[in-house]
Short mmCIF file of C-alpha atoms in Angstrom, two decimals:
data_model
loop_
_atom_site.label_atom_id
_atom_site.label_comp_id
_atom_site.label_asym_id
_atom_site.label_seq_id
_atom_site.Cartn_x
_atom_site.Cartn_y
_atom_site.Cartn_z
CA MET A 255 51.28 -31.70 9.08
CA GLU A 256 48.88 -33.97 10.93
CA VAL A 257 45.43 -32.71 11.92
CA VAL A 258 42.63 -34.31 13.95
CA ALA A 259 39.56 -34.03 11.72
CA VAL A 260 36.21 -34.12 13.52
CA ASP A 261 32.70 -34.12 12.06
CA ILE A 262 30.01 -33.58 14.72
CA GLY A 263 26.40 -34.17 13.77
CA GLY A 264 23.22 -34.52 15.73
CA THR A 265 23.68 -38.23 16.42
CA HIS A 266 27.33 -39.12 15.76
CA ALA A 267 30.80 -37.59 16.05
CA ARG A 268 33.42 -38.91 13.64
CA PHE A 269 37.17 -38.63 14.07
CA ALA A 270 40.16 -39.24 11.78
CA ILE A 271 43.77 -38.12 11.33
CA ALA A 272 44.45 -36.13 8.16
CA GLU A 273 47.73 -35.16 6.55
CA VAL A 274 47.57 -31.69 4.99
CA GLU A 275 50.12 -29.66 3.08
CA GLY A 276 50.09 -26.72 0.69
CA GLY A 277 46.40 -26.05 1.10
CA ARG A 278 45.35 -29.61 0.27
CA VAL A 279 44.52 -32.88 2.02
CA LEU A 280 47.11 -35.52 1.19
CA SER A 281 45.56 -38.42 3.11
CA ILE A 282 43.03 -39.28 5.79
CA THR A 283 42.75 -42.34 8.02
CA GLU A 284 39.78 -44.63 8.48
CA PRO A 285 37.22 -42.81 10.63
CA VAL A 286 36.18 -43.75 14.14
CA THR A 287 32.51 -43.06 14.89
CA GLN A 288 31.21 -42.30 18.37
CA LYS A 289 27.64 -41.76 19.50
CA VAL A 290 27.07 -38.25 20.80
CA ALA A 291 24.76 -39.61 23.49
CA GLU A 292 27.61 -41.64 24.98
CA HIS A 293 29.76 -38.59 25.79
CA ALA A 294 28.96 -35.47 27.78
CA SER A 295 31.18 -33.17 25.71
CA LEU A 296 33.50 -32.87 22.73
CA GLN A 297 36.46 -32.92 25.12
CA LEU A 298 35.48 -36.33 26.50
CA ALA A 299 34.83 -37.74 23.02
CA TRP A 300 38.22 -36.32 21.89
CA GLN A 301 39.95 -38.05 24.81
CA ALA A 302 38.16 -41.32 24.04
CA TYR A 303 39.39 -41.11 20.44
CA GLY A 304 42.98 -40.63 21.62
CA GLU A 305 42.66 -43.60 23.96
CA ASN A 306 41.24 -45.67 21.10
CA LEU A 307 44.24 -44.80 18.92
CA GLY A 308 46.69 -45.44 21.73
CA ARG A 309 48.79 -42.39 20.84
CA ALA A 310 49.08 -38.67 21.50
CA LEU A 311 46.82 -36.68 19.21
CA PRO A 312 48.20 -33.96 16.91
CA LYS A 313 48.04 -30.41 18.24
CA ALA A 314 45.93 -29.26 15.30
CA ALA A 315 42.17 -29.63 14.97
CA ALA A 316 39.75 -29.34 12.04
CA ILE A 317 36.25 -29.41 13.50
CA ALA A 318 32.99 -29.43 11.56
CA VAL A 319 29.84 -28.89 13.62
CA ALA A 320 26.14 -29.04 12.77
CA SER A 321 25.54 -25.47 13.90
CA PRO A 322 26.18 -21.86 12.96
CA ILE A 323 29.74 -20.83 13.86
CA ASN A 324 30.65 -17.94 16.17
CA ASN A 325 33.62 -17.07 18.38
CA GLU A 326 31.81 -17.05 21.72
CA LEU A 327 29.57 -20.06 22.29
CA ILE A 328 28.43 -22.73 19.84
CA LYS A 329 25.26 -24.59 20.76
CA LEU A 330 24.77 -27.42 18.31
CA THR A 331 21.35 -27.44 16.66
CA ASN A 332 20.43 -31.11 17.19
CA ASN A 333 23.06 -32.07 19.76
CA PRO A 334 23.43 -31.14 23.49
CA TRP A 335 27.17 -30.41 23.28
CA ILE A 336 28.45 -26.87 23.73
CA ILE A 337 31.74 -25.64 22.26
CA ARG A 338 33.59 -22.54 23.43
CA PRO A 339 36.17 -21.80 20.70
CA GLN A 340 38.41 -19.81 23.04
CA LEU A 341 38.82 -22.87 25.26
CA ILE A 342 39.91 -25.23 22.44
CA PRO A 343 43.64 -24.95 23.31
CA GLU A 344 42.94 -25.77 26.95
CA ARG A 345 40.32 -28.47 26.45
CA LEU A 346 41.68 -30.22 23.34
CA GLY A 347 45.36 -29.34 23.53
CA ALA A 348 45.28 -27.89 20.02
CA ASP A 349 47.59 -25.01 19.14
CA THR A 350 45.99 -24.48 15.72
CA TRP A 351 42.40 -25.10 14.77
CA THR A 352 39.62 -24.48 12.28
CA LEU A 353 35.92 -24.48 13.10
CA VAL A 354 33.47 -24.82 10.24
CA ASN A 355 29.78 -25.57 9.78
CA ASP A 356 29.22 -29.23 8.90
CA PHE A 357 27.74 -28.54 5.47
CA ALA A 358 30.36 -25.89 4.77
CA ALA A 359 32.83 -28.74 5.36
CA ILE A 360 30.98 -30.85 2.79
CA GLY A 361 31.22 -27.86 0.47
CA HIS A 362 35.01 -27.97 0.85
CA PHE A 363 34.89 -31.65 -0.05
CA VAL A 364 32.82 -30.91 -3.16
CA ALA A 365 35.33 -28.26 -4.22
CA HIS A 366 38.18 -30.82 -4.12
CA ALA A 367 36.52 -34.12 -5.08
CA ASP A 368 36.88 -35.72 -8.48
CA ALA A 369 34.01 -37.10 -10.57
CA GLY A 370 34.50 -40.61 -9.17
CA HIS A 371 33.04 -39.55 -5.82
CA PHE A 372 29.65 -38.58 -7.28
CA GLN A 373 26.71 -40.43 -8.77
CA HIS A 374 24.52 -38.69 -11.34
CA LEU A 375 20.89 -38.20 -10.29
CA CYS A 376 19.23 -35.97 -12.88
CA GLY A 377 19.82 -33.15 -15.34
CA PRO A 378 22.63 -33.28 -17.91
CA ASP A 379 25.08 -36.11 -17.20
CA GLU A 380 28.16 -33.91 -17.03
CA ALA A 381 30.69 -32.79 -14.46
CA LEU A 382 29.90 -30.09 -11.93
CA PRO A 383 30.80 -26.66 -13.33
CA ASP A 384 34.27 -25.17 -12.87
CA LYS A 385 32.74 -21.73 -12.29
CA GLY A 386 29.58 -20.53 -10.63
CA SER A 387 27.39 -21.59 -7.73
CA ILE A 388 26.92 -25.18 -6.55
CA THR A 389 24.22 -25.89 -3.98
CA VAL A 390 25.05 -28.59 -1.43
CA CYS A 391 22.17 -29.97 0.64
CA GLY A 392 21.36 -33.18 2.39
CA PRO A 393 19.14 -34.87 4.94
CA GLY A 394 20.44 -36.30 8.19
CA THR A 395 19.28 -35.51 11.70
CA GLY A 396 18.59 -32.08 10.18
CA LEU A 397 18.69 -30.65 6.66
CA GLY A 398 22.11 -29.17 5.95
CA VAL A 399 22.69 -26.57 3.24
CA ALA A 400 25.77 -24.76 1.94
CA GLN A 401 26.92 -23.02 -1.22
CA VAL A 402 30.17 -23.55 -3.12
CA PHE A 403 31.13 -20.63 -5.32
CA ARG A 404 33.86 -21.50 -7.82
CA HIS A 405 35.76 -18.68 -9.50
CA ARG A 406 38.99 -18.00 -11.36
CA SER A 407 41.20 -17.85 -8.27
CA GLY A 408 39.71 -20.85 -6.43
CA TYR A 409 36.51 -21.23 -4.47
CA ASP A 410 34.59 -19.81 -1.52
CA ILE A 411 32.20 -21.60 0.81
CA ILE A 412 29.07 -19.94 2.14
CA ALA A 413 27.53 -21.69 5.14
CA THR A 414 23.76 -21.26 5.31
CA GLU A 415 20.75 -22.28 7.36
CA GLY A 416 18.75 -23.02 4.21
CA GLY A 417 17.20 -26.11 5.76
CA HIS A 418 15.05 -23.78 7.85
CA ILE A 419 13.22 -22.10 4.97
CA ASP A 420 9.43 -22.52 5.05
CA PHE A 421 8.16 -25.80 3.64
CA ALA A 422 6.10 -25.19 0.49
CA PRO A 423 3.52 -27.95 -0.13
CA LEU A 424 2.82 -28.76 -3.78
CA ASP A 425 -0.20 -31.08 -3.58
CA PRO A 426 -3.05 -32.04 -1.23
CA LEU A 427 -1.01 -34.77 0.45
CA GLU A 428 1.73 -32.31 1.37
CA ASP A 429 -0.99 -29.89 2.51
CA ALA A 430 -2.09 -32.62 4.92
CA ILE A 431 1.47 -33.21 6.17
CA LEU A 432 1.88 -29.48 6.77
CA LYS A 433 -1.46 -29.29 8.60
CA ARG A 434 -0.43 -32.17 10.86
CA LEU A 435 2.92 -30.57 11.71
CA ARG A 436 1.31 -27.20 12.43
CA LYS A 437 -0.37 -28.79 15.43
CA THR A 438 3.08 -29.04 16.98
CA PHE A 439 5.08 -26.29 15.27
CA THR A 440 3.70 -22.83 14.54
CA ARG A 441 6.17 -22.49 11.67
CA VAL A 442 7.01 -25.60 9.66
CA SER A 443 10.42 -25.52 8.01
CA ALA A 444 11.63 -27.75 5.19
CA GLU A 445 13.75 -29.61 7.74
CA ARG A 446 10.60 -30.87 9.49
CA ILE A 447 9.77 -32.93 6.39
CA VAL A 448 13.01 -33.64 4.49
CA ALA A 449 15.32 -34.63 7.34
CA GLY A 450 15.48 -38.05 8.97
CA PRO A 451 12.81 -37.42 11.65
CA GLY A 452 10.44 -36.06 9.00
CA ILE A 453 9.43 -39.53 7.89
CA VAL A 454 7.35 -39.86 11.08
CA ALA A 455 4.97 -37.02 10.12
CA ILE A 456 4.76 -38.32 6.55
CA TYR A 457 4.01 -41.88 7.73
CA GLU A 458 1.37 -40.81 10.25
CA THR A 459 -0.32 -38.53 7.71
CA LEU A 460 -0.51 -41.36 5.17
CA ALA A 461 -1.95 -43.67 7.82
CA GLU A 462 -4.63 -41.10 8.63
CA ILE A 463 -5.53 -40.67 4.95
CA GLU A 464 -5.74 -44.45 4.52
CA GLY A 465 -8.01 -44.73 7.57
CA LYS A 466 -5.52 -46.94 9.38
CA ALA A 467 -4.66 -46.91 13.07
CA ILE A 468 -1.57 -44.73 13.65
CA VAL A 469 1.18 -46.90 15.09
CA ARG A 470 3.70 -44.75 16.96
CA LEU A 471 7.15 -45.63 15.61
CA ASP A 472 10.32 -43.56 15.79
CA ASP A 473 12.12 -42.42 12.67
CA LYS A 474 14.90 -45.01 12.94
CA LYS A 475 12.41 -47.87 12.90
CA LEU A 476 10.43 -46.32 10.04
CA TRP A 477 13.57 -45.89 7.92
CA GLU A 478 14.48 -49.50 8.59
CA LEU A 479 11.03 -50.70 7.51
CA ALA A 480 11.01 -48.44 4.45
CA LEU A 481 14.50 -49.19 3.17
CA GLU A 482 14.10 -52.94 3.69
CA GLY A 483 10.65 -52.98 2.05
CA LYS A 484 8.95 -54.46 5.12
CA ASP A 485 6.01 -52.08 5.43
CA GLU A 486 3.95 -50.72 2.52
CA LEU A 487 2.99 -47.52 4.33
CA ALA A 488 6.62 -46.85 5.31
CA MET A 489 7.64 -47.44 1.69
CA ALA A 490 5.01 -44.94 0.54
CA ALA A 491 6.38 -42.45 3.09
CA LEU A 492 9.86 -43.02 1.63
CA ASP A 493 8.59 -42.24 -1.87
CA ARG A 494 6.95 -39.05 -0.63
CA PHE A 495 10.15 -38.06 1.20
CA CYS A 496 12.12 -38.34 -2.07
CA LEU A 497 9.55 -36.20 -3.89
CA SER A 498 9.68 -33.49 -1.24
CA LEU A 499 13.49 -33.57 -1.16
CA GLY A 500 13.54 -32.98 -4.92
CA ALA A 501 11.27 -29.96 -4.57
CA VAL A 502 13.30 -28.45 -1.72
CA ALA A 503 16.61 -29.03 -3.52
CA GLY A 504 15.21 -27.22 -6.54
CA ASP A 505 14.07 -24.28 -4.42
CA LEU A 506 17.53 -23.98 -2.87
CA ALA A 507 19.18 -24.08 -6.29
CA LEU A 508 17.00 -21.21 -7.47
CA CYS A 509 17.94 -19.19 -4.38
CA HIS A 510 21.68 -19.73 -4.88
CA GLY A 511 21.85 -19.07 -8.60
CA PRO A 512 21.79 -22.51 -10.21
CA SER A 513 24.84 -24.08 -11.82
CA GLY A 514 24.98 -27.45 -10.06
CA VAL A 515 23.47 -29.29 -7.10
CA VAL A 516 24.97 -31.94 -4.83
CA ILE A 517 22.96 -34.13 -2.44
CA ALA A 518 24.89 -35.18 0.65
CA GLY A 519 24.25 -36.38 4.19
CA GLY A 520 24.31 -39.85 5.70
CA LEU A 521 20.67 -40.41 4.84
CA GLY A 522 21.23 -39.09 1.33
CA LEU A 523 23.70 -41.87 0.61
CA ARG A 524 21.29 -44.51 1.96
CA LEU A 525 18.64 -43.18 -0.42
CA LYS A 526 20.86 -43.54 -3.50
CA ASP A 527 18.83 -46.17 -5.33
CA HIS A 528 15.48 -44.73 -4.24
CA LEU A 529 16.27 -41.23 -5.48
CA LEU A 530 17.02 -42.61 -8.94
CA GLN A 531 13.71 -44.51 -9.06
CA SER A 532 11.52 -41.88 -7.42
CA GLY A 533 10.04 -38.67 -8.72
CA PHE A 534 12.94 -36.68 -7.23
CA GLY A 535 14.13 -35.46 -10.63
CA GLU A 536 10.66 -34.43 -11.81
CA ARG A 537 10.00 -32.48 -8.61
CA PHE A 538 13.43 -30.83 -8.89
CA VAL A 539 12.65 -29.31 -12.29
CA ALA A 540 8.97 -28.50 -11.60
CA LYS A 541 9.47 -24.75 -11.14
CA GLY A 542 6.95 -23.34 -13.60
CA ARG A 543 8.53 -20.80 -15.97
CA PHE A 544 12.00 -21.92 -14.82
CA ARG A 545 11.54 -25.57 -15.77
CA ASN A 546 13.97 -25.39 -18.71
CA LEU A 547 16.60 -23.70 -16.54
CA MET A 548 16.22 -26.37 -13.84
CA ALA A 549 16.53 -29.14 -16.44
CA SER A 550 19.93 -27.73 -17.44
CA ILE A 551 21.43 -28.23 -13.95
CA PRO A 552 23.52 -31.35 -13.22
CA VAL A 553 22.45 -32.92 -9.92
CA LYS A 554 24.83 -35.33 -8.19
CA LEU A 555 24.91 -37.51 -5.08
CA ILE A 556 28.09 -37.81 -2.99
CA THR A 557 29.14 -41.46 -2.73
CA TYR A 558 32.28 -40.84 -0.65
CA ALA A 559 31.61 -42.24 2.81
CA GLN A 560 32.89 -39.37 5.00
CA PRO A 561 32.86 -36.07 3.09
CA GLY A 562 32.46 -34.06 6.30
CA LEU A 563 35.75 -35.31 7.72
CA TYR A 564 37.62 -34.75 4.47
CA GLY A 565 36.00 -31.34 4.11
CA ALA A 566 36.92 -30.28 7.65
CA ALA A 567 40.54 -31.15 6.90
CA ALA A 568 40.32 -29.27 3.57
CA ALA A 569 38.92 -26.21 5.39
CA PHE A 570 41.86 -26.34 7.80
CA ALA A 571 44.29 -26.72 4.90
CA GLN A 572 42.79 -23.69 3.15
CA GLU A 573 42.83 -21.50 6.27
CA HIS A 574 46.34 -22.46 7.35
CA ALA A 575 47.98 -22.94 3.96
CA GLN A 576 51.72 -22.25 3.98
#
C-alpha cells in the first residue's frame, strides 16, 4: 500500500510517498522539502505537498516529529507547529496513520539498513551487531537520541530525550563554554553545545579567550564559514564541536548498554569528513576505566540522505503489518 511519509524537524518538513508491504518498505520516492517557517501548520504543508505532486495523496500517513509523542497534543520542541493526533483523519484525510519520534524513525531505518548506508567512524571496522543495544544520536536543530534493541524475534525502538542530559565539560575550554551558557540557561544540556545552534556559544567563547571582538553571527553563517574553511575561529569552533559530540555520544552509549553507535542528523552527514579527522574517536573512548569497552564499540555514520522518511515508513509498516 502507499503511505505519505513525513519527517518534521525544527527547520524543515520532508515528504515522500512510500510503498510498504509485509512489514517492510519496498520503495520510497524522491523527497520534497518544505521550510517549516513557510507554513502555519502540518495540514497546510500537507496540502502544499499534494498540490506539488498534482495528485490525490494516499489515505495513510507515517509521520515522524521532533518531539515526544502522546495522544492528546504534540508541541514540537524546536518548531511552532502543533499536532492533535485525534484530528489527523479530519485534517489530513488519513484513515490509517503512525506517529513516531523523529529519532525513533531513524532507529527504524538503522534496523533495516544494510552496511552500504553507513560510513565507519571509529572502533572496530565491523557491521553493527545483530543483537543488543544500538545508540542512535545526531545533531540538527536539536540533538536527537534513540535506542535500537535487536533481539531474536526482531527489534524494538525506544524513543528518548537523551539530548537533554546535562553537558559534562572535560577541559578548561569546555568549562568556559558552560560558564558562558549559564548566563542564559540555568541548566545547560548537551543539546546546547552539540546541536547546530551550539556552534555560536563555542565560537563566542573562543573569541573571548583569544581576546578578539565578538562578532555576532547566527549558527547558519558560522557553519558556512567553518565548513568552507573561511574563518579560522569558526574552524576551531567546528573542531571543538566534533570533540564534544564524541564525548556525548560515548556517554549515551554507556547509558544504553553499548553494542554499537550510529551518528545521524542532517548536520551529522555534513560533518562526515571532519569527524574522521577530528578527535571525535578519542573523546568517544575516553571514559576512564571503561576505555577498553568503549574501544570495542563500532561507531558508524548514516550516509543515506533521508533516513527519517524511510524510518517513518518502516515504523508504519511495522505497526500495520498484515
